[in-house]
PDB file of C-alpha atoms in Angstrom:
ATOM      1  CA  UNK V  10     151.388  97.090 114.976  1.00 56.00           C
ATOM      2  CA  UNK V  11     150.057  94.654 112.362  1.00 63.00           C
ATOM      3  CA  UNK V  12     151.619  95.319 109.114  1.00 73.00           C
ATOM      4  CA  UNK V  13     150.153  97.578 106.628  1.00 88.00           C
ATOM      5  CA  UNK V  14     147.706  96.664 103.994  1.00 88.00           C
ATOM      6  CA  UNK V  15     149.055  95.893 100.313  1.00 90.00           C
ATOM      7  CA  UNK V  16     148.172  94.257  97.318  1.00 91.00           C
ATOM      8  CA  UNK V  17     150.560  92.802  94.615  1.00 90.00           C
ATOM      9  CA  UNK V  18     149.370  90.708  91.538  1.00 91.00           C
ATOM     10  CA  UNK V  19     150.821  88.421  88.953  1.00 89.00           C
ATOM     11  CA  UNK V  20     149.081  87.101  85.917  1.00 89.00           C
ATOM     12  CA  UNK V  21     150.712  83.701  85.594  1.00 88.00           C
ATOM     13  CA  UNK V  22     149.586  82.881  82.455  1.00 90.00           C
ATOM     14  CA  UNK V  23     146.448  83.454  79.936  1.00 89.00           C
ATOM     15  CA  UNK V  24     143.728  82.029  82.396  1.00 90.00           C
ATOM     16  CA  UNK V  25     145.678  81.965  85.902  1.00 91.00           C
ATOM     17  CA  UNK V  26     146.428  85.007  88.053  1.00 93.00           C
ATOM     18  CA  UNK V  27     147.738  85.526  91.755  1.00 94.00           C
ATOM     19  CA  UNK V  28     146.454  88.223  93.976  1.00 94.00           C
ATOM     20  CA  UNK V  29     148.749  88.528  97.552  1.00 94.00           C
ATOM     21  CA  UNK V  30     147.408  90.641 100.688  1.00 94.00           C
ATOM     22  CA  UNK V  31     149.575  91.793 103.338  1.00 93.00           C
ATOM     23  CA  UNK V  32     148.001  93.040 106.570  1.00 91.00           C
ATOM     24  CA  UNK V  33     144.496  93.144 107.590  1.00 91.00           C
ATOM     25  CA  UNK V  34     141.473  93.008 105.185  1.00 91.00           C
ATOM     26  CA  UNK V  35     138.609  94.848 106.770  1.00 89.00           C
ATOM     27  CA  UNK V  36     135.702  97.595 105.797  1.00 90.00           C
ATOM     28  CA  UNK V  37     138.276  99.664 104.646  1.00 92.00           C
ATOM     29  CA  UNK V  38     140.202  97.624 102.757  1.00 91.00           C
ATOM     30  CA  UNK V  39     138.351  94.939 101.487  1.00 92.00           C
ATOM     31  CA  UNK V  40     137.257  97.730  98.110  1.00 93.00           C
ATOM     32  CA  UNK V  41     140.940  97.144  96.971  1.00 93.00           C
ATOM     33  CA  UNK V  42     140.897  93.808  97.124  1.00 93.00           C
ATOM     34  CA  UNK V  43     137.319  93.968  95.523  1.00 94.00           C
ATOM     35  CA  UNK V  44     138.590  95.924  92.717  1.00 94.00           C
ATOM     36  CA  UNK V  45     141.755  93.833  92.253  1.00 94.00           C
ATOM     37  CA  UNK V  46     139.937  90.712  91.691  1.00 93.00           C
ATOM     38  CA  UNK V  47     137.316  92.360  89.735  1.00 92.00           C
ATOM     39  CA  UNK V  48     139.997  93.853  87.416  1.00 92.00           C
ATOM     40  CA  UNK V  49     141.421  89.984  86.387  1.00 92.00           C
ATOM     41  CA  UNK V  50     138.204  88.574  86.047  1.00 92.00           C
ATOM     42  CA  UNK V  51     137.223  91.204  83.168  1.00 91.00           C
ATOM     43  CA  UNK V  52     140.726  90.729  81.962  1.00 90.00           C
ATOM     44  CA  UNK V  53     139.626  86.889  81.226  1.00 90.00           C
ATOM     45  CA  UNK V  54     141.332  84.813  83.901  1.00 90.00           C
ATOM     46  CA  UNK V  55     139.122  82.144  85.002  1.00 90.00           C
ATOM     47  CA  UNK V  56     141.435  80.905  87.614  1.00 92.00           C
ATOM     48  CA  UNK V  57     142.537  83.245  90.706  1.00 94.00           C
ATOM     49  CA  UNK V  58     144.314  82.359  93.540  1.00 94.00           C
ATOM     50  CA  UNK V  59     144.296  84.388  96.625  1.00 94.00           C
ATOM     51  CA  UNK V  60     147.505  84.595  98.675  1.00 93.00           C
ATOM     52  CA  UNK V  61     146.955  85.135 102.583  1.00 92.00           C
ATOM     53  CA  UNK V  62     149.981  83.937 104.062  1.00 92.00           C
ATOM     54  CA  UNK V  63     150.884  87.412 104.889  1.00 92.00           C
ATOM     55  CA  UNK V  64     147.028  88.496 105.620  1.00 91.00           C
ATOM     56  CA  UNK V  65     146.895  89.224 109.734  1.00 89.00           C
ATOM     57  CA  UNK V  66     143.192  89.718 109.643  1.00 89.00           C
ATOM     58  CA  UNK V  67     140.005  88.989 107.673  1.00 88.00           C
ATOM     59  CA  UNK V  68     136.748  90.347 108.470  1.00 86.00           C
ATOM     60  CA  UNK V  69     133.222  89.535 107.135  1.00 84.00           C
ATOM     61  CA  UNK V  70     133.533  92.079 104.210  1.00 88.00           C
ATOM     62  CA  UNK V  71     136.580  90.443 103.046  1.00 89.00           C
ATOM     63  CA  UNK V  72     134.415  87.177 103.207  1.00 88.00           C
ATOM     64  CA  UNK V  73     131.835  88.600 101.626  1.00 89.00           C
ATOM     65  CA  UNK V  74     134.526  89.973  98.818  1.00 92.00           C
ATOM     66  CA  UNK V  75     135.509  86.441  98.191  1.00 91.00           C
ATOM     67  CA  UNK V  76     132.442  84.965  97.701  1.00 90.00           C
ATOM     68  CA  UNK V  77     131.105  86.999  95.133  1.00 91.00           C
ATOM     69  CA  UNK V  78     134.432  86.609  93.529  1.00 92.00           C
ATOM     70  CA  UNK V  79     133.462  83.207  93.612  1.00 91.00           C
ATOM     71  CA  UNK V  80     130.078  83.443  92.093  1.00 90.00           C
ATOM     72  CA  UNK V  81     131.411  85.591  89.417  1.00 90.00           C
ATOM     73  CA  UNK V  82     133.874  83.047  88.431  1.00 90.00           C
ATOM     74  CA  UNK V  83     131.397  79.902  88.619  1.00 89.00           C
ATOM     75  CA  UNK V  84     129.402  81.740  86.215  1.00 88.00           C
ATOM     76  CA  UNK V  85     132.458  81.648  83.490  1.00 87.00           C
ATOM     77  CA  UNK V  86     133.473  78.282  85.001  1.00 90.00           C
ATOM     78  CA  UNK V  87     136.121  79.452  86.780  1.00 90.00           C
ATOM     79  CA  UNK V  88     137.973  78.792  90.064  1.00 91.00           C
ATOM     80  CA  UNK V  89     139.200  80.724  93.482  1.00 91.00           C
ATOM     81  CA  UNK V  90     142.138  79.199  95.192  1.00 90.00           C
ATOM     82  CA  UNK V  91     142.760  80.589  98.469  1.00 91.00           C
ATOM     83  CA  UNK V  92     146.396  80.119 100.055  1.00 92.00           C
ATOM     84  CA  UNK V  93     146.814  80.132 103.666  1.00 88.00           C
ATOM     85  CA  UNK V  94     148.681  79.207 106.860  1.00 85.00           C
ATOM     86  CA  UNK V  95     147.324  81.288 109.600  1.00 84.00           C
ATOM     87  CA  UNK V  96     145.212  78.788 111.758  1.00 84.00           C
ATOM     88  CA  UNK V  97     143.072  81.835 112.884  1.00 82.00           C
ATOM     89  CA  UNK V  98     141.919  82.857 109.300  1.00 81.00           C
ATOM     90  CA  UNK V  99     141.394  79.100 108.539  1.00 82.00           C
ATOM     91  CA  UNK V 100     138.659  79.035 111.491  1.00 78.00           C
ATOM     92  CA  UNK V 101     136.996  82.418 109.886  1.00 77.00           C
ATOM     93  CA  UNK V 102     136.354  79.801 106.839  1.00 76.00           C
ATOM     94  CA  UNK V 103     135.323  77.074 109.146  1.00 70.00           C
ATOM     95  CA  UNK V 104     133.021  79.132 111.492  1.00 64.00           C
ATOM     96  CA  UNK V 105     131.531  80.916 108.513  1.00 63.00           C
ATOM     97  CA  UNK V 106     129.631  77.963 107.336  1.00 65.00           C
ATOM     98  CA  UNK V 107     128.648  75.623 110.302  1.00 66.00           C
ATOM     99  CA  UNK V 108     128.145  78.036 112.698  1.00 69.00           C
ATOM    100  CA  UNK V 109     125.779  80.321 110.075  1.00 73.00           C
ATOM    101  CA  UNK V 110     123.572  77.423 109.464  1.00 77.00           C
ATOM    102  CA  UNK V 111     123.530  76.539 113.128  1.00 80.00           C
ATOM    103  CA  UNK V 112     122.435  79.761 114.143  1.00 81.00           C
ATOM    104  CA  UNK V 113     119.712  79.962 111.519  1.00 84.00           C
ATOM    105  CA  UNK V 114     118.683  76.578 112.113  1.00 87.00           C
ATOM    106  CA  UNK V 115     118.496  77.569 116.043  1.00 89.00           C
ATOM    107  CA  UNK V 116     116.603  80.916 115.198  1.00 90.00           C
ATOM    108  CA  UNK V 117     114.078  79.324 112.983  1.00 90.00           C
ATOM    109  CA  UNK V 118     113.413  76.248 115.571  1.00 91.00           C
ATOM    110  CA  UNK V 119     112.716  79.394 118.441  1.00 92.00           C
ATOM    111  CA  UNK V 120     110.551  81.251 116.080  1.00 94.00           C
ATOM    112  CA  UNK V 121     108.388  77.554 115.261  1.00 94.00           C
ATOM    113  CA  UNK V 122     108.520  76.979 118.877  1.00 94.00           C
ATOM    114  CA  UNK V 123     107.083  79.986 119.591  1.00 94.00           C
ATOM    115  CA  UNK V 124     104.257  80.231 117.667  1.00 94.00           C
ATOM    116  CA  UNK V 125     103.409  76.374 118.584  1.00 93.00           C
ATOM    117  CA  UNK V 126     103.099  77.822 121.922  1.00 93.00           C
ATOM    118  CA  UNK V 127     100.952  80.830 120.931  1.00 92.00           C
ATOM    119  CA  UNK V 128      98.827  78.735 119.129  1.00 90.00           C
ATOM    120  CA  UNK V 129      97.995  76.276 121.702  1.00 89.00           C
ATOM    121  CA  UNK V 130      97.528  79.225 124.520  1.00 87.00           C
ATOM    122  CA  UNK V 131      94.677  80.672 121.393  1.00 84.00           C
ATOM    123  CA  UNK V 132      93.268  77.547 121.540  1.00 82.00           C
ATOM    124  CA  UNK V 133      93.142  76.491 125.173  1.00 81.00           C
ATOM    125  CA  UNK V 134      91.464  80.215 125.857  1.00 78.00           C
ATOM    126  CA  UNK V 135      88.429  80.045 122.948  1.00 74.00           C
ATOM    127  CA  UNK V 136      85.555  78.157 124.167  1.00 70.00           C
ATOM    128  CA  UNK V 137      84.234  77.720 120.764  1.00 71.00           C
ATOM    129  CA  UNK V 138      80.722  79.958 122.296  1.00 71.00           C
ATOM    130  CA  UNK V 139      80.264  82.831 120.288  1.00 70.00           C
ATOM    131  CA  UNK V 140      77.698  85.376 121.729  1.00 66.00           C
ATOM    132  CA  UNK V 141      76.074  88.332 120.214  1.00 74.00           C
ATOM    133  CA  UNK V 142      76.968  91.579 121.012  1.00 79.00           C
ATOM    134  CA  UNK V 143      79.404  90.789 123.890  1.00 80.00           C
ATOM    135  CA  UNK V 144      79.897  94.103 125.107  1.00 84.00           C
ATOM    136  CA  UNK V 145      76.190  94.550 125.778  1.00 85.00           C
ATOM    137  CA  UNK V 146      76.072  91.354 127.443  1.00 85.00           C
ATOM    138  CA  UNK V 147      78.670  92.371 129.718  1.00 87.00           C
ATOM    139  CA  UNK V 148      77.509  96.050 130.426  1.00 90.00           C
ATOM    140  CA  UNK V 149      73.989  93.548 131.439  1.00 89.00           C
ATOM    141  CA  UNK V 150      75.504  91.607 133.414  1.00 89.00           C
ATOM    142  CA  UNK V 151      77.153  94.447 135.251  1.00 92.00           C
ATOM    143  CA  UNK V 152      73.858  96.711 135.904  1.00 92.00           C
ATOM    144  CA  UNK V 153      72.209  93.494 137.602  1.00 88.00           C
ATOM    145  CA  UNK V 154      74.876  92.950 139.889  1.00 89.00           C
ATOM    146  CA  UNK V 155      74.870  96.963 140.825  1.00 91.00           C
ATOM    147  CA  UNK V 156      70.760  96.212 141.346  1.00 88.00           C
ATOM    148  CA  UNK V 157      71.608  93.238 143.193  1.00 86.00           C
ATOM    149  CA  UNK V 158      73.926  95.471 145.475  1.00 88.00           C
ATOM    150  CA  UNK V 159      71.460  98.386 145.774  1.00 88.00           C
ATOM    151  CA  UNK V 160      68.889  96.295 146.931  1.00 85.00           C
ATOM    152  CA  UNK V 161      70.742  94.087 149.552  1.00 84.00           C
ATOM    153  CA  UNK V 162      72.072  97.652 150.961  1.00 87.00           C
ATOM    154  CA  UNK V 163      68.144  98.457 150.939  1.00 86.00           C
ATOM    155  CA  UNK V 164      67.187  95.353 152.976  1.00 80.00           C
ATOM    156  CA  UNK V 165      65.392  94.122 150.102  1.00 76.00           C
ATOM    157  CA  UNK V 166      65.003  90.403 149.733  1.00 72.00           C
ATOM    158  CA  UNK V 167      63.031  88.870 146.917  1.00 68.00           C
ATOM    159  CA  UNK V 168      62.859  85.036 146.926  1.00 67.00           C
ATOM    160  CA  UNK V 169      60.653  83.622 144.757  1.00 67.00           C
ATOM    161  CA  UNK V 170      60.145  79.790 143.723  1.00 67.00           C
ATOM    162  CA  UNK V 171      58.095  78.283 141.418  1.00 69.00           C
ATOM    163  CA  UNK V 172      54.944  76.238 143.017  1.00 71.00           C
ATOM    164  CA  UNK V 173      55.216  72.080 142.554  1.00 72.00           C
ATOM    165  CA  UNK V 174      52.507  72.322 140.373  1.00 73.00           C
ATOM    166  CA  UNK V 175      54.667  74.653 138.170  1.00 65.00           C
ATOM    167  CA  UNK V 176      51.879  76.865 137.824  1.00 69.00           C
ATOM    168  CA  UNK V 177      52.695  79.770 139.676  1.00 67.00           C
ATOM    169  CA  UNK V 178      55.098  81.362 141.769  1.00 62.00           C
ATOM    170  CA  UNK V 179      55.247  81.277 145.325  1.00 55.00           C
TER     171      UNK V 179
END
């Protein structure tokens, strides 16, 4: 069973504040960490140390809290330092940067590739011929086919050719 979540805080000097976290930082405990870090910043601290040496788990909510703290400190020329000895938690920080970038590149690459394929298909099926009222032309064509089939059933044959002189039908 993981250790129970606990925070301890220590104000080192006028600008430096240490927040030590024990246990798991997740969706339920991250707000407490966020509040502690926010209070330190509002209290005028510009250098904050987050000690994760006794932290057993860190999820995306906790990463969001830490990133938000970094942004707040940057706007005040401050700095966030993270102390960690757990390799699994260190991997969480590594994965955050590289893998998100690779995931985004793969996603948008796929979207662009699909768009290119769809454009090529659309262009290859477009003949460039513009017909006025294609619906009526299609209906007329179907009527001509039906009339030809009816005449064939009745045995009617109608073959005409233009005379060699070109002035009458034969």
